[in-house]
Amino acid sequence: MLCEECKFWEAKEGNPTAGHCHRHAPTSTSLAPTGESKVIRTLWPRTGARDWCGEWEPKVEVEPEVSY
């Protein structure tokens, strides 16, 4: 039950061992103070392919619809 096998996980382009969890909405995060203001970004949680959590669900492969 690893992130890389979960339907909510999306691998980072160019790096299949890192990605983002899309199970819940992205959250606002204060990245670093810059002078008197803070940098706020809204991000999906970063996870590794081998990480896991209690909300894992298997990926479901969907066959493309064939039209004749």
PQR file with spaces between the fields and no chain letter, atoms N, CA, C, O and H, PARSE charges and radii, in Angstrom:
ATOM       1  N    MET     1       0.829   -1.182    0.000 -0.4000 1.5000
ATOM       2  CA   MET     1       0.000    0.000    0.000 -0.0000 2.0000
ATOM       3  C    MET     1       0.875    1.247    0.000  0.5500 1.7000
ATOM       4  O    MET     1       0.896    2.006    0.970 -0.5500 1.4000
ATOM       5  N    LEU     2       1.583    1.446   -1.080 -0.4000 1.5000
ATOM       6  CA   LEU     2       2.505    2.568   -1.221 -0.0000 2.0000
ATOM       7  C    LEU     2       1.883    3.679   -2.054  0.5500 1.7000
ATOM       8  O    LEU     2       0.967    3.437   -2.840 -0.5500 1.4000
ATOM       9  H    LEU     2       1.566    0.830   -1.867  0.4000 1.0000
ATOM      10  N    CYS     3       2.383    4.895   -1.879 -0.4000 1.5000
ATOM      11  CA   CYS     3       1.865    6.033   -2.637 -0.0000 2.0000
ATOM      12  C    CYS     3       1.893    5.776   -4.148  0.5500 1.7000
ATOM      13  O    CYS     3       0.936    6.108   -4.848 -0.5500 1.4000
ATOM      14  H    CYS     3       3.127    5.091   -1.240  0.4000 1.0000
ATOM      15  N    GLU     4       2.970    5.193   -4.649 -0.4000 1.5000
ATOM      16  CA   GLU     4       3.085    4.971   -6.091 -0.0000 2.0000
ATOM      17  C    GLU     4       2.007    4.034   -6.633  0.5500 1.7000
ATOM      18  O    GLU     4       1.785    3.979   -7.842 -0.5500 1.4000
ATOM      19  H    GLU     4       3.747    4.923   -4.081  0.4000 1.0000
ATOM      20  N    GLU     5       1.333    3.290   -5.738 -0.4000 1.5000
ATOM      21  CA   GLU     5       0.280    2.368   -6.141 -0.0000 2.0000
ATOM      22  C    GLU     5      -1.116    2.915   -5.830  0.5500 1.7000
ATOM      23  O    GLU     5      -2.110    2.212   -6.008 -0.5500 1.4000
ATOM      24  H    GLU     5       1.514    3.334   -4.755  0.4000 1.0000
ATOM      25  N    CYS     6      -1.194    4.159   -5.371 -0.4000 1.5000
ATOM      26  CA   CYS     6      -2.455    4.764   -4.940 -0.0000 2.0000
ATOM      27  C    CYS     6      -3.076    5.604   -6.054  0.5500 1.7000
ATOM      28  O    CYS     6      -2.371    6.268   -6.814 -0.5500 1.4000
ATOM      29  H    CYS     6      -0.386    4.731   -5.227  0.4000 1.0000
ATOM      30  N    LYS     7      -4.393    5.563   -6.138 -0.4000 1.5000
ATOM      31  CA   LYS     7      -5.085    6.320   -7.183 -0.0000 2.0000
ATOM      32  C    LYS     7      -5.005    7.833   -6.976  0.5500 1.7000
ATOM      33  O    LYS     7      -5.247    8.592   -7.914 -0.5500 1.4000
ATOM      34  H    LYS     7      -4.966    5.024   -5.520  0.4000 1.0000
ATOM      35  N    PHE     8      -4.671    8.282   -5.770 -0.4000 1.5000
ATOM      36  CA   PHE     8      -4.603    9.715   -5.491 -0.0000 2.0000
ATOM      37  C    PHE     8      -3.218   10.310   -5.738  0.5500 1.7000
ATOM      38  O    PHE     8      -3.046   11.526   -5.652 -0.5500 1.4000
ATOM      39  H    PHE     8      -4.474    7.665   -5.008  0.4000 1.0000
ATOM      40  N    TRP     9      -2.236    9.473   -6.040 -0.4000 1.5000
ATOM      41  CA   TRP     9      -0.857    9.940   -6.148 -0.0000 2.0000
ATOM      42  C    TRP     9      -0.478   10.250   -7.584  0.5500 1.7000
ATOM      43  O    TRP     9      -0.832    9.510   -8.502 -0.5500 1.4000
ATOM      44  H    TRP     9      -2.376    8.486   -6.109  0.4000 1.0000
ATOM      45  N    GLU    10       0.246   11.348   -7.775 -0.4000 1.5000
ATOM      46  CA   GLU    10       0.726   11.745   -9.091 -0.0000 2.0000
ATOM      47  C    GLU    10       2.232   11.937   -9.016  0.5500 1.7000
ATOM      48  O    GLU    10       2.726   12.765   -8.251 -0.5500 1.4000
ATOM      49  H    GLU    10       0.533   11.949   -7.030  0.4000 1.0000
ATOM      50  N    ALA    11       2.954   11.167   -9.815 -0.4000 1.5000
ATOM      51  CA   ALA    11       4.420   11.270   -9.837 -0.0000 2.0000
ATOM      52  C    ALA    11       4.844   12.600  -10.432  0.5500 1.7000
ATOM      53  O    ALA    11       4.192   13.135  -11.329 -0.5500 1.4000
ATOM      54  H    ALA    11       2.553   10.494  -10.437  0.4000 1.0000
ATOM      55  N    LYS    12       5.938   13.120   -9.922 -0.4000 1.5000
ATOM      56  CA   LYS    12       6.506   14.359  -10.429 -0.0000 2.0000
ATOM      57  C    LYS    12       7.128   14.069  -11.791  0.5500 1.7000
ATOM      58  O    LYS    12       7.816   13.062  -11.956 -0.5500 1.4000
ATOM      59  H    LYS    12       6.467   12.685   -9.193  0.4000 1.0000
ATOM      60  N    GLU    13       6.893   14.936  -12.755 -0.4000 1.5000
ATOM      61  CA   GLU    13       7.436   14.732  -14.100 -0.0000 2.0000
ATOM      62  C    GLU    13       8.959   14.683  -14.053  0.5500 1.7000
ATOM      63  O    GLU    13       9.603   15.587  -13.521 -0.5500 1.4000
ATOM      64  H    GLU    13       6.334   15.754  -12.621  0.4000 1.0000
ATOM      65  N    GLY    14       9.521   13.631  -14.610 -0.4000 1.5000
ATOM      66  CA   GLY    14      10.973   13.479  -14.644 -0.0000 2.0000
ATOM      67  C    GLY    14      11.555   12.828  -13.400  0.5500 1.7000
ATOM      68  O    GLY    14      12.757   12.564  -13.354 -0.5500 1.4000
ATOM      69  H    GLY    14       8.998   12.897  -15.043  0.4000 1.0000
ATOM      70  N    ASN    15      10.726   12.562  -12.383 -0.4000 1.5000
ATOM      71  CA   ASN    15      11.206   11.934  -11.155 -0.0000 2.0000
ATOM      72  C    ASN    15      10.133   11.002  -10.606  0.5500 1.7000
ATOM      73  O    ASN    15       9.307   11.428   -9.800 -0.5500 1.4000
ATOM      74  H    ASN    15       9.750   12.777  -12.421  0.4000 1.0000
ATOM      75  N    PRO    16      10.127    9.735  -11.027 -0.5600 1.5000
ATOM      76  CA   PRO    16       9.059    8.818  -10.610  0.2800 2.0000
ATOM      77  C    PRO    16       9.106    8.415   -9.134  0.5500 1.7000
ATOM      78  O    PRO    16       8.203    7.724   -8.665 -0.5500 1.4000
ATOM      79  N    THR    17      10.138    8.832   -8.392 -0.4000 1.5000
ATOM      80  CA   THR    17      10.217    8.482   -6.970 -0.0000 2.0000
ATOM      81  C    THR    17       9.656    9.570   -6.069  0.5500 1.7000
ATOM      82  O    THR    17       9.607    9.396   -4.852 -0.5500 1.4000
ATOM      83  H    THR    17      10.872    9.394   -8.774  0.4000 1.0000
ATOM      84  N    ALA    18       9.233   10.690   -6.648 -0.4000 1.5000
ATOM      85  CA   ALA    18       8.653   11.795   -5.880 -0.0000 2.0000
ATOM      86  C    ALA    18       7.348   12.211   -6.538  0.5500 1.7000
ATOM      87  O    ALA    18       7.171   12.045   -7.745 -0.5500 1.4000
ATOM      88  H    ALA    18       9.273   10.831   -7.637  0.4000 1.0000
ATOM      89  N    GLY    19       6.441   12.748   -5.745 -0.4000 1.5000
ATOM      90  CA   GLY    19       5.176   13.180   -6.316 -0.0000 2.0000
ATOM      91  C    GLY    19       4.326   13.941   -5.327  0.5500 1.7000
ATOM      92  O    GLY    19       4.813   14.434   -4.310 -0.5500 1.4000
ATOM      93  H    GLY    19       6.585   12.883   -4.764  0.4000 1.0000
ATOM      94  N    HIS    20       3.046   14.030   -5.644 -0.4000 1.5000
ATOM      95  CA   HIS    20       2.095   14.775   -4.832 -0.0000 2.0000
ATOM      96  C    HIS    20       0.852   13.941   -4.583  0.5500 1.7000
ATOM      97  O    HIS    20       0.396   13.204   -5.457 -0.5500 1.4000
ATOM      98  H    HIS    20       2.650   13.630   -6.470  0.4000 1.0000
ATOM      99  N    CYS    21       0.313   14.064   -3.385 -0.4000 1.5000
ATOM     100  CA   CYS    21      -0.912   13.375   -3.011 -0.0000 2.0000
ATOM     101  C    CYS    21      -2.101   14.288   -3.299  0.5500 1.7000
ATOM     102  O    CYS    21      -2.125   15.441   -2.867 -0.5500 1.4000
ATOM     103  H    CYS    21       0.683   14.663   -2.674  0.4000 1.0000
ATOM     104  N    HIS    22      -3.082   13.771   -4.025 -0.4000 1.5000
ATOM     105  CA   HIS    22      -4.269   14.544   -4.380 -0.0000 2.0000
ATOM     106  C    HIS    22      -5.508   14.023   -3.651  0.5500 1.7000
ATOM     107  O    HIS    22      -6.629   14.196   -4.131 -0.5500 1.4000
ATOM     108  H    HIS    22      -3.063   12.834   -4.375  0.4000 1.0000
ATOM     109  N    ARG    23      -5.311   13.388   -2.493 -0.4000 1.5000
ATOM     110  CA   ARG    23      -6.430   12.843   -1.726 -0.0000 2.0000
ATOM     111  C    ARG    23      -7.309   13.948   -1.171  0.5500 1.7000
ATOM     112  O    ARG    23      -8.534   13.823   -1.173 -0.5500 1.4000
ATOM     113  H    ARG    23      -4.401   13.248   -2.102  0.4000 1.0000
ATOM     114  N    HIS    24      -6.705   15.027   -0.697 -0.4000 1.5000
ATOM     115  CA   HIS    24      -7.437   16.171   -0.151 -0.0000 2.0000
ATOM     116  C    HIS    24      -7.036   17.421   -0.932  0.5500 1.7000
ATOM     117  O    HIS    24      -6.074   17.397   -1.700 -0.5500 1.4000
ATOM     118  H    HIS    24      -5.711   15.129   -0.696  0.4000 1.0000
ATOM     119  N    ALA    25      -7.757   18.486   -0.737 -0.4000 1.5000
ATOM     120  CA   ALA    25      -7.442   19.747   -1.416 -0.0000 2.0000
ATOM     121  C    ALA    25      -6.064   20.245   -1.002  0.5500 1.7000
ATOM     122  O    ALA    25      -5.611   19.955    0.106 -0.5500 1.4000
ATOM     123  H    ALA    25      -8.538   18.506   -0.113  0.4000 1.0000
ATOM     124  N    PRO    26      -5.386   20.996   -1.882 -0.5600 1.5000
ATOM     125  CA   PRO    26      -4.093   21.560   -1.497  0.2800 2.0000
ATOM     126  C    PRO    26      -4.264   22.531   -0.336  0.5500 1.7000
ATOM     127  O    PRO    26      -5.339   23.099   -0.139 -0.5500 1.4000
ATOM     128  N    THR    27      -3.192   22.713    0.429 -0.4000 1.5000
ATOM     129  CA   THR    27      -3.257   23.589    1.592 -0.0000 2.0000
ATOM     130  C    THR    27      -2.297   24.763    1.443  0.5500 1.7000
ATOM     131  O    THR    27      -1.273   24.665    0.766 -0.5500 1.4000
ATOM     132  H    THR    27      -2.319   22.252    0.269  0.4000 1.0000
ATOM     133  N    SER    28      -2.643   25.864    2.081 -0.4000 1.5000
ATOM     134  CA   SER    28      -1.785   27.042    2.072 -0.0000 2.0000
ATOM     135  C    SER    28      -0.677   26.849    3.090  0.5500 1.7000
ATOM     136  O    SER    28      -0.919   26.414    4.216 -0.5500 1.4000
ATOM     137  H    SER    28      -3.474   25.944    2.630  0.4000 1.0000
ATOM     138  N    THR    29       0.544   27.179    2.682 -0.4000 1.5000
ATOM     139  CA   THR    29       1.713   26.968    3.522 -0.0000 2.0000
ATOM     140  C    THR    29       2.593   28.206    3.491  0.5500 1.7000
ATOM     141  O    THR    29       2.797   28.802    2.434 -0.5500 1.4000
ATOM     142  H    THR    29       0.741   27.532    1.768  0.4000 1.0000
ATOM     143  N    SER    30       3.112   28.590    4.644 -0.4000 1.5000
ATOM     144  CA   SER    30       4.089   29.664    4.724 -0.0000 2.0000
ATOM     145  C    SER    30       5.455   29.053    4.443  0.5500 1.7000
ATOM     146  O    SER    30       5.949   28.247    5.231 -0.5500 1.4000
ATOM     147  H    SER    30       2.946   28.105    5.503  0.4000 1.0000
ATOM     148  N    LEU    31       6.066   29.430    3.329 -0.4000 1.5000
ATOM     149  CA   LEU    31       7.329   28.825    2.937 -0.0000 2.0000
ATOM     150  C    LEU    31       8.518   29.407    3.684  0.5500 1.7000
ATOM     151  O    LEU    31       9.342   28.660    4.212 -0.5500 1.4000
ATOM     152  H    LEU    31       5.665   30.085    2.689  0.4000 1.0000
ATOM     153  N    ALA    32       8.617   30.715    3.733 -0.4000 1.5000
ATOM     154  CA   ALA    32       9.750   31.347    4.414 -0.0000 2.0000
ATOM     155  C    ALA    32       9.469   32.823    4.599  0.5500 1.7000
ATOM     156  O    ALA    32       8.893   33.457    3.715 -0.5500 1.4000
ATOM     157  H    ALA    32       7.948   31.321    3.304  0.4000 1.0000
ATOM     158  N    PRO    33       9.868   33.386    5.741 -0.5600 1.5000
ATOM     159  CA   PRO    33       9.688   34.820    5.911  0.2800 2.0000
ATOM     160  C    PRO    33      10.627   35.606    4.992  0.5500 1.7000
ATOM     161  O    PRO    33      11.800   35.262    4.847 -0.5500 1.4000
ATOM     162  N    THR    34      10.107   36.641    4.389 -0.4000 1.5000
ATOM     163  CA   THR    34      10.934   37.521    3.547 -0.0000 2.0000
ATOM     164  C    THR    34      10.691   38.955    4.020  0.5500 1.7000
ATOM     165  O    THR    34       9.686   39.572    3.668 -0.5500 1.4000
ATOM     166  H    THR    34       9.154   36.921    4.506  0.4000 1.0000
ATOM     167  N    GLY    35      11.603   39.464    4.806 -0.4000 1.5000
ATOM     168  CA   GLY    35      11.414   40.794    5.378 -0.0000 2.0000
ATOM     169  C    GLY    35      10.271   40.753    6.367  0.5500 1.7000
ATOM     170  O    GLY    35      10.274   39.939    7.290 -0.5500 1.4000
ATOM     171  H    GLY    35      12.419   38.962    5.092  0.4000 1.0000
ATOM     172  N    GLU    36       9.284   41.630    6.181 -0.4000 1.5000
ATOM     173  CA   GLU    36       8.137   41.678    7.081 -0.0000 2.0000
ATOM     174  C    GLU    36       6.978   40.825    6.599  0.5500 1.7000
ATOM     175  O    GLU    36       6.018   40.614    7.340 -0.5500 1.4000
ATOM     176  H    GLU    36       9.281   42.292    5.431  0.4000 1.0000
ATOM     177  N    SER    37       7.050   40.330    5.366 -0.4000 1.5000
ATOM     178  CA   SER    37       5.950   39.527    4.849 -0.0000 2.0000
ATOM     179  C    SER    37       6.387   38.075    4.694  0.5500 1.7000
ATOM     180  O    SER    37       7.579   37.773    4.634 -0.5500 1.4000
ATOM     181  H    SER    37       7.830   40.502    4.764  0.4000 1.0000
ATOM     182  N    LYS    38       5.415   37.196    4.630 -0.4000 1.5000
ATOM     183  CA   LYS    38       5.698   35.785    4.441 -0.0000 2.0000
ATOM     184  C    LYS    38       5.251   35.363    3.047  0.5500 1.7000
ATOM     185  O    LYS    38       4.298   35.915    2.498 -0.5500 1.4000
ATOM     186  H    LYS    38       4.447   37.441    4.679  0.4000 1.0000
ATOM     187  N    VAL    39       5.933   34.399    2.490 -0.4000 1.5000
ATOM     188  CA   VAL    39       5.561   33.856    1.197 -0.0000 2.0000
ATOM     189  C    VAL    39       4.550   32.738    1.457  0.5500 1.7000
ATOM     190  O    VAL    39       4.863   31.758    2.134 -0.5500 1.4000
ATOM     191  H    VAL    39       6.707   33.950    2.935  0.4000 1.0000
ATOM     192  N    ILE    40       3.359   32.885    0.926 -0.4000 1.5000
ATOM     193  CA   ILE    40       2.314   31.881    1.103 -0.0000 2.0000
ATOM     194  C    ILE    40       2.076   31.203   -0.243  0.5500 1.7000
ATOM     195  O    ILE    40       1.872   31.867   -1.260 -0.5500 1.4000
ATOM     196  H    ILE    40       3.105   33.681    0.376  0.4000 1.0000
ATOM     197  N    ARG    41       2.105   29.875   -0.233 -0.4000 1.5000
ATOM     198  CA   ARG    41       1.827   29.105   -1.453 -0.0000 2.0000
ATOM     199  C    ARG    41       0.782   28.057   -1.123  0.5500 1.7000
ATOM     200  O    ARG    41       0.702   27.588    0.012 -0.5500 1.4000
ATOM     201  H    ARG    41       2.270   29.336    0.592  0.4000 1.0000
ATOM     202  N    THR    42      -0.003   27.696   -2.097 -0.4000 1.5000
ATOM     203  CA   THR    42      -0.968   26.618   -1.941 -0.0000 2.0000
ATOM     204  C    THR    42      -0.416   25.415   -2.679  0.5500 1.7000
ATOM     205  O    THR    42      -0.173   25.471   -3.885 -0.5500 1.4000
ATOM     206  H    THR    42       0.062   28.078   -3.019  0.4000 1.0000
ATOM     207  N    LEU    43      -0.217   24.316   -1.943 -0.4000 1.5000
ATOM     208  CA   LEU    43       0.478   23.156   -2.491 -0.0000 2.0000
ATOM     209  C    LEU    43      -0.233   21.853   -2.164  0.5500 1.7000
ATOM     210  O    LEU    43      -0.905   21.738   -1.139 -0.5500 1.4000
ATOM     211  H    LEU    43      -0.414   24.270   -0.964  0.4000 1.0000
ATOM     212  N    TRP    44      -0.078   20.874   -3.047 -0.4000 1.5000
ATOM     213  CA   TRP    44      -0.462   19.506   -2.736 -0.0000 2.0000
ATOM     214  C    TRP    44       0.639   18.948   -1.836  0.5500 1.7000
ATOM     215  O    TRP    44       1.798   19.334   -1.987 -0.5500 1.4000
ATOM     216  H    TRP    44       0.467   20.967   -3.879  0.4000 1.0000
ATOM     217  N    PRO    45       0.316   18.061   -0.915 -0.5600 1.5000
ATOM     218  CA   PRO    45       1.361   17.463   -0.074  0.2800 2.0000
ATOM     219  C    PRO    45       2.368   16.677   -0.922  0.5500 1.7000
ATOM     220  O    PRO    45       1.981   15.889   -1.785 -0.5500 1.4000
ATOM     221  N    ARG    46       3.652   16.899   -0.668 -0.4000 1.5000
ATOM     222  CA   ARG    46       4.705   16.163   -1.371 -0.0000 2.0000
ATOM     223  C    ARG    46       4.928   14.831   -0.668  0.5500 1.7000
ATOM     224  O    ARG    46       4.991   14.773    0.560 -0.5500 1.4000
ATOM     225  H    ARG    46       3.966   17.540    0.033  0.4000 1.0000
ATOM     226  N    THR    47       5.044   13.781   -1.438 -0.4000 1.5000
ATOM     227  CA   THR    47       5.311   12.466   -0.878 -0.0000 2.0000
ATOM     228  C    THR    47       6.273   11.712   -1.777  0.5500 1.7000
ATOM     229  O    THR    47       6.440   12.042   -2.951 -0.5500 1.4000
ATOM     230  H    THR    47       4.993   13.829   -2.435  0.4000 1.0000
ATOM     231  N    GLY    48       6.893   10.708   -1.213 -0.4000 1.5000
ATOM     232  CA   GLY    48       7.750    9.828   -1.986 -0.0000 2.0000
ATOM     233  C    GLY    48       6.955    8.636   -2.474  0.5500 1.7000
ATOM     234  O    GLY    48       5.925    8.293   -1.893 -0.5500 1.4000
ATOM     235  H    GLY    48       6.757   10.441   -0.259  0.4000 1.0000
ATOM     236  N    ALA    49       7.420    8.008   -3.524 -0.4000 1.5000
ATOM     237  CA   ALA    49       6.731    6.853   -4.097 -0.0000 2.0000
ATOM     238  C    ALA    49       6.587    5.731   -3.086  0.5500 1.7000
ATOM     239  O    ALA    49       5.615    4.977   -3.140 -0.5500 1.4000
ATOM     240  H    ALA    49       8.257    8.286   -3.995  0.4000 1.0000
ATOM     241  N    ARG    50       7.535    5.604   -2.162 -0.4000 1.5000
ATOM     242  CA   ARG    50       7.524    4.516   -1.184 -0.0000 2.0000
ATOM     243  C    ARG    50       6.872    4.915    0.140  0.5500 1.7000
ATOM     244  O    ARG    50       6.878    4.126    1.085 -0.5500 1.4000
ATOM     245  H    ARG    50       8.324    6.217   -2.117  0.4000 1.0000
ATOM     246  N    ASP    51       6.303    6.140    0.227 -0.4000 1.5000
ATOM     247  CA   ASP    51       5.577    6.560    1.424 -0.0000 2.0000
ATOM     248  C    ASP    51       4.220    5.866    1.444  0.5500 1.7000
ATOM     249  O    ASP    51       3.833    5.221    0.469 -0.5500 1.4000
ATOM     250  H    ASP    51       6.298    6.780   -0.541  0.4000 1.0000
ATOM     251  N    TRP    52       3.496    6.000    2.556 -0.4000 1.5000
ATOM     252  CA   TRP    52       2.168    5.405    2.666 -0.0000 2.0000
ATOM     253  C    TRP    52       1.350    6.196    3.668  0.5500 1.7000
ATOM     254  O    TRP    52       1.893    6.984    4.441 -0.5500 1.4000
ATOM     255  H    TRP    52       3.810    6.524    3.347  0.4000 1.0000
ATOM     256  N    CYS    53       0.033    5.982    3.652 -0.4000 1.5000
ATOM     257  CA   CYS    53      -0.856    6.583    4.646 -0.0000 2.0000
ATOM     258  C    CYS    53      -2.046    5.655    4.860  0.5500 1.7000
ATOM     259  O    CYS    53      -2.122    4.594    4.241 -0.5500 1.4000
ATOM     260  H    CYS    53      -0.408    5.341    3.024  0.4000 1.0000
ATOM     261  N    GLY    54      -2.951    6.035    5.708 -0.4000 1.5000
ATOM     262  CA   GLY    54      -4.107    5.211    6.007 -0.0000 2.0000
ATOM     263  C    GLY    54      -5.280    5.404    5.062  0.5500 1.7000
ATOM     264  O    GLY    54      -6.329    4.787    5.252 -0.5500 1.4000
ATOM     265  H    GLY    54      -2.889    6.898    6.210  0.4000 1.0000
ATOM     266  N    GLU    55      -5.126    6.248    4.047 -0.4000 1.5000
ATOM     267  CA   GLU    55      -6.235    6.518    3.129 -0.0000 2.0000
ATOM     268  C    GLU    55      -5.975    5.985    1.732  0.5500 1.7000
ATOM     269  O    GLU    55      -6.630    6.401    0.776 -0.5500 1.4000
ATOM     270  H    GLU    55      -4.275    6.749    3.893  0.4000 1.0000
ATOM     271  N    TRP    56      -5.044    5.085    1.607 -0.4000 1.5000
ATOM     272  CA   TRP    56      -4.643    4.511    0.331 -0.0000 2.0000
ATOM     273  C    TRP    56      -5.811    3.815   -0.351  0.5500 1.7000
ATOM     274  O    TRP    56      -6.602    3.129    0.296 -0.5500 1.4000
ATOM     275  H    TRP    56      -4.512    4.747    2.383  0.4000 1.0000
ATOM     276  N    GLU    57      -5.910    4.000   -1.672 -0.4000 1.5000
ATOM     277  CA   GLU    57      -6.874    3.269   -2.496 -0.0000 2.0000
ATOM     278  C    GLU    57      -6.148    2.823   -3.754  0.5500 1.7000
ATOM     279  O    GLU    57      -5.336    3.574   -4.294 -0.5500 1.4000
ATOM     280  H    GLU    57      -5.267    4.557   -2.198  0.4000 1.0000
ATOM     281  N    PRO    58      -6.427    1.607   -4.236 -0.5600 1.5000
ATOM     282  CA   PRO    58      -5.695    1.110   -5.399  0.2800 2.0000
ATOM     283  C    PRO    58      -6.008    1.894   -6.664  0.5500 1.7000
ATOM     284  O    PRO    58      -7.121    2.386   -6.851 -0.5500 1.4000
ATOM     285  N    LYS    59      -5.004    2.001   -7.527 -0.4000 1.5000
ATOM     286  CA   LYS    59      -5.220    2.613   -8.838 -0.0000 2.0000
ATOM     287  C    LYS    59      -6.092    1.676   -9.650  0.5500 1.7000
ATOM     288  O    LYS    59      -5.945    0.456   -9.574 -0.5500 1.4000
ATOM     289  H    LYS    59      -4.099    1.602   -7.375  0.4000 1.0000
ATOM     290  N    VAL    60      -6.980    2.234  -10.411 -0.4000 1.5000
ATOM     291  CA   VAL    60      -7.848    1.443  -11.258 -0.0000 2.0000
ATOM     292  C    VAL    60      -7.501    1.785  -12.704  0.5500 1.7000
ATOM     293  O    VAL    60      -7.655    2.925  -13.141 -0.5500 1.4000
ATOM     294  H    VAL    60      -7.099    3.225  -10.473  0.4000 1.0000
ATOM     295  N    GLU    61      -7.041    0.798  -13.421 -0.4000 1.5000
ATOM     296  CA   GLU    61      -6.725    1.005  -14.828 -0.0000 2.0000
ATOM     297  C    GLU    61      -8.024    1.007  -15.624  0.5500 1.7000
ATOM     298  O    GLU    61      -8.822    0.076  -15.517 -0.5500 1.4000
ATOM     299  H    GLU    61      -6.916   -0.128  -13.066  0.4000 1.0000
ATOM     300  N    VAL    62      -8.236    2.043  -16.416 -0.4000 1.5000
ATOM     301  CA   VAL    62      -9.441    2.157  -17.210 -0.0000 2.0000
ATOM     302  C    VAL    62      -9.094    1.910  -18.663  0.5500 1.7000
ATOM     303  O    VAL    62      -8.202    2.546  -19.222 -0.5500 1.4000
ATOM     304  H    VAL    62      -7.588    2.799  -16.503  0.4000 1.0000
ATOM     305  N    GLU    63      -9.807    0.986  -19.259 -0.4000 1.5000
ATOM     306  CA   GLU    63      -9.584    0.678  -20.672 -0.0000 2.0000
ATOM     307  C    GLU    63     -10.166    1.816  -21.502  0.5500 1.7000
ATOM     308  O    GLU    63     -11.267    2.283  -21.211 -0.5500 1.4000
ATOM     309  H    GLU    63     -10.532    0.469  -18.804  0.4000 1.0000
ATOM     310  N    PRO    64      -9.453    2.270  -22.527 -0.5600 1.5000
ATOM     311  CA   PRO    64     -10.010    3.323  -23.377  0.2800 2.0000
ATOM     312  C    PRO    64     -11.257    2.820  -24.098  0.5500 1.7000
ATOM     313  O    PRO    64     -11.332    1.664  -24.513 -0.5500 1.4000
ATOM     314  N    GLU    65     -12.208    3.696  -24.232 -0.4000 1.5000
ATOM     315  CA   GLU    65     -13.450    3.341  -24.922 -0.0000 2.0000
ATOM     316  C    GLU    65     -13.184    3.251  -26.404  0.5500 1.7000
ATOM     317  O    GLU    65     -12.568    4.142  -26.989 -0.5500 1.4000
ATOM     318  H    GLU    65     -12.147    4.635  -23.895  0.4000 1.0000
ATOM     319  N    VAL    66     -13.645    2.180  -27.011 -0.4000 1.5000
ATOM     320  CA   VAL    66     -13.438    1.974  -28.447 -0.0000 2.0000
ATOM     321  C    VAL    66     -14.727    2.306  -29.164  0.5500 1.7000
ATOM     322  O    VAL    66     -15.790    1.782  -28.831 -0.5500 1.4000
ATOM     323  H    VAL    66     -14.145    1.456  -26.536  0.4000 1.0000
ATOM     324  N    SER    67     -14.627    3.172  -30.141 -0.4000 1.5000
ATOM     325  CA   SER    67     -15.831    3.496  -30.930 -0.0000 2.0000
ATOM     326  C    SER    67     -15.630    2.966  -32.344  0.5500 1.7000
ATOM     327  O    SER    67     -14.550    3.082  -32.925 -0.5500 1.4000
ATOM     328  H    SER    67     -13.763    3.598  -30.412  0.4000 1.0000
ATOM     329  N    TYR    68     -16.664    2.398  -32.866 -0.4000 1.5000
ATOM     330  CA   TYR    68     -16.604    1.812  -34.220 -0.0000 2.0000
ATOM     331  C    TYR    68     -17.426    2.616  -35.181  0.5500 1.7000
ATOM     332  O    TYR    68     -17.499    2.281  -36.363 -0.5500 1.4000
ATOM     333  H    TYR    68     -17.541    2.303  -32.394  0.4000 1.0000
